[in-house]
CSV table of C-alpha atoms in Angstrom, one decimal:
chain,number,residue,atom,x,y,z
A,1,UNK,CA,-58.3,-35.7,-33.5
A,2,UNK,CA,-60.9,-35.4,-36.2
A,3,UNK,CA,-63.7,-37.5,-37.5
A,4,UNK,CA,-65.1,-37.0,-40.9
A,5,UNK,CA,-67.7,-38.5,-43.2
A,6,UNK,CA,-66.8,-38.4,-46.9
A,7,UNK,CA,-68.2,-39.6,-50.2
A,8,UNK,CA,-65.0,-41.0,-51.7
A,9,UNK,CA,-63.1,-44.2,-51.8
A,10,UNK,CA,-60.1,-45.3,-49.7
A,11,UNK,CA,-56.5,-45.3,-50.7
A,12,UNK,CA,-54.6,-48.3,-52.1
A,13,UNK,CA,-53.9,-51.0,-49.5
A,14,UNK,CA,-50.4,-52.4,-48.8
A,15,UNK,CA,-51.9,-55.6,-47.3
A,16,UNK,CA,-55.4,-56.9,-46.8
A,17,UNK,CA,-57.1,-59.4,-44.5
A,18,UNK,CA,-60.5,-60.8,-45.4
A,19,UNK,CA,-62.6,-61.8,-42.4
A,20,UNK,CA,-65.8,-63.8,-42.1
A,21,UNK,CA,-68.5,-61.4,-40.8
A,22,UNK,CA,-68.6,-63.3,-37.5
A,23,UNK,CA,-67.7,-62.1,-34.0
A,24,UNK,CA,-65.3,-65.1,-33.7
A,25,UNK,CA,-63.1,-63.3,-36.2
A,26,UNK,CA,-62.5,-60.3,-33.9
A,27,UNK,CA,-59.4,-61.9,-32.3
A,28,UNK,CA,-57.8,-62.3,-35.8
A,29,UNK,CA,-58.6,-58.7,-36.6
A,30,UNK,CA,-57.0,-57.5,-33.4
A,31,UNK,CA,-53.9,-59.6,-34.0
A,32,UNK,CA,-53.6,-58.4,-37.5
A,33,UNK,CA,-53.9,-54.8,-36.5
A,34,UNK,CA,-51.5,-55.2,-33.6
A,35,UNK,CA,-48.9,-56.9,-35.8
A,36,UNK,CA,-49.2,-54.1,-38.4
A,37,UNK,CA,-48.7,-51.4,-35.7
A,38,UNK,CA,-45.7,-53.2,-34.3
A,39,UNK,CA,-44.1,-53.7,-37.7
A,40,UNK,CA,-44.7,-49.9,-38.3
A,41,UNK,CA,-42.7,-49.2,-35.1
A,42,UNK,CA,-45.3,-48.3,-32.6
A,43,UNK,CA,-44.7,-49.1,-28.9
A,44,UNK,CA,-46.9,-51.5,-27.0
A,45,UNK,CA,-49.3,-48.9,-25.9
A,46,UNK,CA,-49.9,-47.5,-29.4
A,47,UNK,CA,-50.2,-51.0,-30.8
A,48,UNK,CA,-52.9,-51.7,-28.2
A,49,UNK,CA,-54.7,-48.5,-29.2
A,50,UNK,CA,-54.7,-49.4,-32.9
A,51,UNK,CA,-55.9,-53.0,-32.2
A,52,UNK,CA,-58.7,-51.7,-29.9
A,53,UNK,CA,-59.9,-49.1,-32.4
A,54,UNK,CA,-59.8,-51.8,-35.2
A,55,UNK,CA,-61.8,-54.2,-33.0
A,56,UNK,CA,-64.5,-51.5,-32.6
A,57,UNK,CA,-64.6,-50.8,-36.4
A,58,UNK,CA,-64.8,-54.5,-37.2
A,59,UNK,CA,-67.5,-55.1,-34.6
A,60,UNK,CA,-69.5,-52.3,-36.2
A,61,UNK,CA,-69.1,-53.8,-39.6
A,62,UNK,CA,-70.2,-57.2,-38.4
A,63,UNK,CA,-73.2,-55.9,-36.5
A,64,UNK,CA,-74.4,-53.1,-38.7
A,65,UNK,CA,-72.8,-53.7,-42.1
A,66,UNK,CA,-73.1,-56.3,-44.7
A,67,UNK,CA,-70.4,-58.8,-46.0
A,68,UNK,CA,-69.4,-59.2,-49.6
A,69,UNK,CA,-70.7,-62.1,-51.8
A,70,UNK,CA,-68.3,-64.5,-50.1
A,71,UNK,CA,-69.3,-63.4,-46.6
A,72,UNK,CA,-66.3,-61.3,-45.9
A,73,UNK,CA,-65.5,-57.8,-44.6
A,74,UNK,CA,-62.1,-56.4,-45.4
A,75,UNK,CA,-59.4,-55.0,-43.2
A,76,UNK,CA,-56.6,-53.2,-45.0
A,77,UNK,CA,-53.3,-51.7,-43.9
A,78,UNK,CA,-52.1,-48.6,-45.6
A,79,UNK,CA,-48.7,-47.0,-44.9
A,80,UNK,CA,-47.9,-43.5,-46.0
A,81,UNK,CA,-44.6,-42.1,-44.6
A,82,UNK,CA,-45.1,-41.5,-40.9
A,83,UNK,CA,-48.8,-42.4,-40.9
A,84,UNK,CA,-50.3,-45.9,-40.4
A,85,UNK,CA,-53.9,-46.3,-41.6
A,86,UNK,CA,-56.1,-49.3,-41.2
A,87,UNK,CA,-59.3,-49.5,-43.2
A,88,UNK,CA,-62.4,-51.6,-42.4
A,89,UNK,CA,-64.8,-52.1,-45.4
A,90,UNK,CA,-68.1,-53.7,-45.5
A,91,UNK,CA,-70.7,-53.7,-48.2
A,92,UNK,CA,-73.7,-52.1,-46.4
A,93,UNK,CA,-74.6,-48.5,-46.6
A,94,UNK,CA,-74.0,-46.5,-43.4
A,95,UNK,CA,-77.0,-44.7,-41.9
A,96,UNK,CA,-76.3,-42.3,-39.0
A,97,UNK,CA,-78.5,-43.0,-36.0
A,98,UNK,CA,-78.2,-40.7,-33.0
A,99,UNK,CA,-81.9,-40.5,-32.2
A,100,UNK,CA,-82.6,-41.5,-28.6
A,101,UNK,CA,-79.0,-41.9,-27.6
A,102,UNK,CA,-78.2,-41.2,-24.0
A,103,UNK,CA,-74.9,-41.6,-22.0
A,104,UNK,CA,-76.4,-44.9,-20.6
A,105,UNK,CA,-77.5,-46.3,-24.0
A,106,UNK,CA,-76.0,-49.6,-25.1
A,107,UNK,CA,-73.9,-49.0,-28.2
A,108,UNK,CA,-73.5,-45.8,-30.2
A,109,UNK,CA,-70.2,-44.8,-28.7
A,110,UNK,CA,-67.9,-46.6,-31.1
A,111,UNK,CA,-66.9,-43.6,-33.2
A,112,UNK,CA,-66.1,-41.5,-30.2
A,113,UNK,CA,-64.0,-44.4,-28.8
A,114,UNK,CA,-62.2,-44.8,-32.1
A,115,UNK,CA,-61.5,-41.0,-32.3
A,116,UNK,CA,-60.1,-41.0,-28.8
A,117,UNK,CA,-57.6,-43.8,-29.7
A,118,UNK,CA,-56.6,-42.7,-33.1
A,119,UNK,CA,-55.4,-39.4,-34.6
A,120,UNK,CA,-57.9,-39.5,-37.5
A,121,UNK,CA,-61.1,-41.4,-38.1
A,122,UNK,CA,-62.7,-41.1,-41.5
A,123,UNK,CA,-66.0,-42.6,-42.7
A,124,UNK,CA,-66.3,-43.1,-46.4
A,125,UNK,CA,-69.8,-43.9,-47.6
A,126,UNK,CA,-70.9,-44.9,-51.1
A,127,UNK,CA,-73.8,-46.9,-52.4
A,128,UNK,CA,-73.2,-50.5,-51.3
A,129,UNK,CA,-70.0,-49.8,-49.4
A,130,UNK,CA,-68.9,-48.3,-46.1
A,131,UNK,CA,-65.2,-47.9,-45.1
A,132,UNK,CA,-63.9,-46.6,-41.8
A,133,UNK,CA,-60.3,-45.4,-42.0
A,134,UNK,CA,-58.3,-45.2,-38.7
A,135,UNK,CA,-55.0,-43.4,-38.8
A,136,UNK,CA,-52.2,-42.8,-36.3
A,137,UNK,CA,-48.9,-41.0,-37.0
A,138,UNK,CA,-45.5,-41.8,-35.6
A,139,UNK,CA,-44.4,-39.2,-33.0
């Protein structure tokens, strides 16, 4: 597992879902991620892991990010050989905040959770855009 923060843009998407930046859209994000993972050939457990990690990334985008001009955040599926990547993009600028975090703090554990479920978690930050890329390889 690895988690990185980079100053570059994501790869080209093979499909994309635009979600209203509302918690009510989380079910749709999970279903989309689960379906992409199943179509990629992952078993039920790995599909669940992908959907759960995407749920966390979309939750973060809704809570801490900013939607585009139409009120959307973007969830993309990228397939590259034996690796499935889902990218969650919002239009805010990520600001790291670890000050005052304790194991009992509410929130602040999302990236660790995503990293535990996926093979790779990458955070791409640019002015006016934040993208979290979640990747898992076939085994």
